[in-house]
C-alpha positions as a printed NumPy array, in Angstrom:
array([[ 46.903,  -0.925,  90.434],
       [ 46.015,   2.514,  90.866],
       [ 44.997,   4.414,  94.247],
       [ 41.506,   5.311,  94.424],
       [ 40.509,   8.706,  94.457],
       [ 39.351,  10.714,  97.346],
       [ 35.75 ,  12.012,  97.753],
       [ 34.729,  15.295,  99.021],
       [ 34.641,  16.357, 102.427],
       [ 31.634,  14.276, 104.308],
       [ 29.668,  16.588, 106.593],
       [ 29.452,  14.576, 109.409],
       [ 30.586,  15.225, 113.161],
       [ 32.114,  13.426, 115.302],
       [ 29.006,  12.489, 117.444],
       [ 27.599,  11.596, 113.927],
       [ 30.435,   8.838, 113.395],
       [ 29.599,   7.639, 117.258],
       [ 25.891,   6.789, 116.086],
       [ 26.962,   4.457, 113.187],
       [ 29.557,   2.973, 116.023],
       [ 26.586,   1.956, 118.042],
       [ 24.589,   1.145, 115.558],
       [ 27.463,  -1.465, 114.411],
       [ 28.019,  -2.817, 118.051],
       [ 24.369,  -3.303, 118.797],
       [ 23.79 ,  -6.761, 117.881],
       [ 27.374,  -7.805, 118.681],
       [ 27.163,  -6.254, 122.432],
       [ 24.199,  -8.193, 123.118],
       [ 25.589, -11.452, 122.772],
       [ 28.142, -10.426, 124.97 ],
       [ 28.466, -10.408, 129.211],
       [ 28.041,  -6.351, 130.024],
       [ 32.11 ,  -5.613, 131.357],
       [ 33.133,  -7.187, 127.896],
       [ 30.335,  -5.524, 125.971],
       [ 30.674,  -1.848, 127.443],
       [ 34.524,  -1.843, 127.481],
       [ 34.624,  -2.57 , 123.569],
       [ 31.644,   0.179, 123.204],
       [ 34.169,   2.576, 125.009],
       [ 37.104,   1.607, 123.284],
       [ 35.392,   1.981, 119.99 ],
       [ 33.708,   5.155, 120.463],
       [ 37.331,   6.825, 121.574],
       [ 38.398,   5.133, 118.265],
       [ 36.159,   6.451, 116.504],
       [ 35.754,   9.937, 117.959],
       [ 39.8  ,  10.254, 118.157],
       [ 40.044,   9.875, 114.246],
       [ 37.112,  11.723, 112.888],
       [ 38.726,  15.033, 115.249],
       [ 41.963,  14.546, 113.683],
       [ 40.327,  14.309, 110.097],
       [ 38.679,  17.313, 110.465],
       [ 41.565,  19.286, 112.527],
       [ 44.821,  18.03 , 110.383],
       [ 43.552,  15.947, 107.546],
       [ 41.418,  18.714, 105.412],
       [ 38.277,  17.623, 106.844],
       [ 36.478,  14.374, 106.85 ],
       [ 35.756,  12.735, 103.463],
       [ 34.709,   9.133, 104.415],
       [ 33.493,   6.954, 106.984],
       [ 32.67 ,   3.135, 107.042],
       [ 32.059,   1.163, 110.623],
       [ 31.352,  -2.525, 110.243],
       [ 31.494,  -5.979, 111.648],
       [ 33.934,  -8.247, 109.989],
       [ 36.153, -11.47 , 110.554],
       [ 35.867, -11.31 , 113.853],
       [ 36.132,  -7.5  , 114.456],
       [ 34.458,  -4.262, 114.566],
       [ 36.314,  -2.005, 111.721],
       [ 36.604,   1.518, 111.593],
       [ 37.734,   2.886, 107.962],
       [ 38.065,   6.935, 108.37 ],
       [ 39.071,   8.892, 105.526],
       [ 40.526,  12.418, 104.913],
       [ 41.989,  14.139, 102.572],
       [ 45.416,  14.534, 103.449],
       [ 48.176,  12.05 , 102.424],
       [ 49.86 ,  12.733, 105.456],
       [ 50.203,   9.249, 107.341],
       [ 49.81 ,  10.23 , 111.291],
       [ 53.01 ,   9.663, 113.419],
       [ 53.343,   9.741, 117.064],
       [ 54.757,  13.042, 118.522],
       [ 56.01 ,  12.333, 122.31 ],
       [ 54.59 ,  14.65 , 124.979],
       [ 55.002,  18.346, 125.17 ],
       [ 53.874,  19.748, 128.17 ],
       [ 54.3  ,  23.428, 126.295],
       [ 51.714,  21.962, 123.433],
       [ 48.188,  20.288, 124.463],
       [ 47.498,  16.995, 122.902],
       [ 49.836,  14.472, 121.311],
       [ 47.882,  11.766, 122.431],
       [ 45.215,  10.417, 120.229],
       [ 47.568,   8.4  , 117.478],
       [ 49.   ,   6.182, 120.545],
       [ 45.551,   6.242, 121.814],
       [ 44.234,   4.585, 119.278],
       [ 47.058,   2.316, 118.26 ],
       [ 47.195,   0.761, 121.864],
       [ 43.071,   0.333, 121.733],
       [ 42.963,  -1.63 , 119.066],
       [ 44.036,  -4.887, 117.667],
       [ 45.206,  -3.369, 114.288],
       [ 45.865,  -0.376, 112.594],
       [ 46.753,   0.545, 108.897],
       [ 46.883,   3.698, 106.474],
       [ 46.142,   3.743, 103.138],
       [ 47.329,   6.718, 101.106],
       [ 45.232,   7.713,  97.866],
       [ 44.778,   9.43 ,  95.539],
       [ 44.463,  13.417,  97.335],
       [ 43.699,  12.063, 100.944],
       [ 44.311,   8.97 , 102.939],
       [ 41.812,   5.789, 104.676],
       [ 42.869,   4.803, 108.927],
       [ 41.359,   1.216, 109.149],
       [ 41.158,   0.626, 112.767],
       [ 40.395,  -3.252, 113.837],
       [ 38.696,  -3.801, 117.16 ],
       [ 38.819,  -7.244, 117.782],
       [ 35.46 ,  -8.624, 118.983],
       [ 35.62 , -10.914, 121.975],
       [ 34.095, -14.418, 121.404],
       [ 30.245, -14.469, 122.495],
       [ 29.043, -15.601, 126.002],
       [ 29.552, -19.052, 126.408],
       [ 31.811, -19.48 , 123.136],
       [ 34.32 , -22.252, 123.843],
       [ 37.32 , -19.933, 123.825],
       [ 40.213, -22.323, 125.543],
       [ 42.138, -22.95 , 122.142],
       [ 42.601, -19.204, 122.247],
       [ 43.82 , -19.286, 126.152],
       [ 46.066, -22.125, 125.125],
       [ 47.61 , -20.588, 122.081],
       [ 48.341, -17.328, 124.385],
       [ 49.741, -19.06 , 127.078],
       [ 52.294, -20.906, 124.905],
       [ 53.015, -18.008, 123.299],
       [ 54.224, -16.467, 126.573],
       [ 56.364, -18.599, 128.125]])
């Protein structure tokens, strides 16, 4: 199987990339109580915003973007054209930044890169959390097993 190949650059900015991030969320957020509903709206838009600014400032510029719903998540696919797979660089006080790849690994529930053909694809997974008044105490059982 071959990679795929990578498009041109997208113009889109990063507030662009927060729209289709709300637009994704709206129906899921509503089913939701509001502490659960805005943190995964934050958490998503830093996602979001965090790797369509490092697209455009170290991957070549942005050349994709997909935000959906699916299995039980909210996915954020962002494509660039470099096939440089990010890395995190420990703190520098001498050099700003440094942050955003941990950033976004400890936000969300998943992270992978996919390196193409000319550029690469950072699916970020956000899991959702099960709607108001979803019977969720298999899920507290299995984690409290897990733990001890």
């Amino acid at each position: 199987m071959s990679a795929p190949e990578m498009p041109d650059t997208v113009r889109m900015t990063c507030a662009q990339a927060r729209t289709e991030v709300r637009a994704a969320l709206r129906q899921v957020c509503i089913e939701l109580p509001f502490v659960q509903a805005r943190r995964l709206h934050e958490d998503a838009l830093l996602v979001v915003s965090e790797l369509t600014a490092n697209a455009m400032r170290h991957g070549g510029g942005l050349s994709g973007l997909d935000v959906r719903v699916q299995d039980g998540a909210l996915l954020v696919s962002v494509s660039d054209r470099s096939e440089v797979v990010p890395v995190h660089v420990p703190a520098d006080p001498a050099r700003p930044g440094g942050f955003g790849w941990l950033m976004v690994q400890r936000l969300t529930s998943d992270v992978t890169v996919e390196v193409g053909c000319g550029g690469k694809t950072v699916v970020a997974a956000l899991a959702l959390p099960p709607p108001h008044g979803a019977d969720s105490s298999k899920s507290r059982t299995r984690e409290r097993r897990s733990t001890g």
